[in-house]
Short mmCIF file of C-alpha atoms in Angstrom, two decimals:
data_model
loop_
_atom_site.label_atom_id
_atom_site.label_comp_id
_atom_site.label_asym_id
_atom_site.label_seq_id
_atom_site.Cartn_x
_atom_site.Cartn_y
_atom_site.Cartn_z
CA UNK A 1 114.08 66.82 89.40
CA UNK A 2 113.92 68.82 86.15
CA UNK A 3 110.50 70.18 87.05
CA UNK A 4 111.73 71.29 90.44
CA UNK A 5 114.42 73.12 88.63
CA UNK A 6 111.82 74.81 85.88
CA UNK A 7 109.21 75.73 88.57
CA UNK A 8 111.37 78.65 90.51
CA UNK A 9 112.05 79.86 86.66
CA UNK A 10 107.96 80.35 85.74
CA UNK A 11 107.32 81.70 89.11
CA UNK A 12 110.23 84.54 88.70
CA UNK A 13 108.73 85.22 84.85
CA UNK A 14 105.62 85.60 86.56
CA UNK A 15 106.59 88.10 89.04
CA UNK A 16 108.48 90.07 86.21
CA UNK A 17 105.33 90.06 84.10
CA UNK A 18 103.53 91.19 87.02
CA UNK A 19 106.07 93.87 87.95
CA UNK A 20 106.14 95.11 84.29
CA UNK A 21 102.39 95.05 83.90
CA UNK A 22 102.20 97.39 86.84
CA UNK A 23 104.61 99.59 86.03
CA UNK A 24 102.74 99.56 82.41
CA UNK A 25 99.42 100.07 83.93
CA UNK A 26 100.16 103.31 86.22
CA UNK A 27 102.19 104.74 83.28
CA UNK A 28 98.65 104.36 81.03
CA UNK A 29 96.76 105.59 83.91
CA UNK A 30 98.83 108.62 84.44
CA UNK A 31 98.51 109.47 80.75
CA UNK A 32 95.17 109.11 81.47
CA UNK A 33 95.06 111.84 83.78
CA UNK A 34 96.97 113.97 81.74
CA UNK A 35 94.42 113.32 78.68
CA UNK A 36 91.41 113.99 81.05
CA UNK A 37 92.91 117.31 82.22
CA UNK A 38 93.41 118.50 79.03
CA UNK A 39 89.80 117.54 78.22
CA UNK A 40 88.45 119.70 81.14
CA UNK A 41 91.21 122.41 79.83
CA UNK A 42 89.79 122.49 76.18
CA UNK A 43 86.57 121.57 76.84
CA UNK A 44 86.77 118.29 74.51
CA UNK A 45 84.87 115.85 75.46
CA UNK A 46 86.42 113.20 73.64
CA UNK A 47 89.87 113.73 75.32
CA UNK A 48 87.78 113.71 78.68
CA UNK A 49 86.23 110.18 77.70
CA UNK A 50 89.51 108.71 76.47
CA UNK A 51 91.18 109.54 79.56
CA UNK A 52 89.00 108.26 81.95
CA UNK A 53 88.95 105.21 79.65
CA UNK A 54 92.84 104.99 79.86
CA UNK A 55 92.64 105.74 84.01
CA UNK A 56 90.44 102.46 84.08
CA UNK A 57 92.18 100.63 81.68
CA UNK A 58 95.42 101.40 83.67
CA UNK A 59 94.19 100.38 87.22
CA UNK A 60 92.90 97.25 85.59
CA UNK A 61 96.30 96.38 84.28
CA UNK A 62 98.30 97.40 87.43
CA UNK A 63 95.49 94.50 89.39
CA UNK A 64 96.91 92.19 86.71
CA UNK A 65 100.28 92.83 87.81
CA UNK A 66 99.56 92.69 91.25
CA UNK A 67 97.82 89.48 90.85
CA UNK A 68 100.59 87.90 88.65
CA UNK A 69 103.24 89.26 91.32
CA UNK A 70 101.25 87.58 94.20
CA UNK A 71 101.04 84.31 92.27
CA UNK A 72 104.76 84.18 91.11
#
């Protein structure tokens, strides 16, 4: 009986972590877009590459969050 009471908490925690990962991932992706644009404006290849890397990392984190929400 106790196990059944604990399961919803785990599911809620998983969903909450998923939502947090999606939000953080979207913020990271947007930050990467800004850094990428800064690199384009200034001609800085470093900002361009770092921006693209941040965008990719953000997209991956968002997908992890979606998966966590689905499983939660």
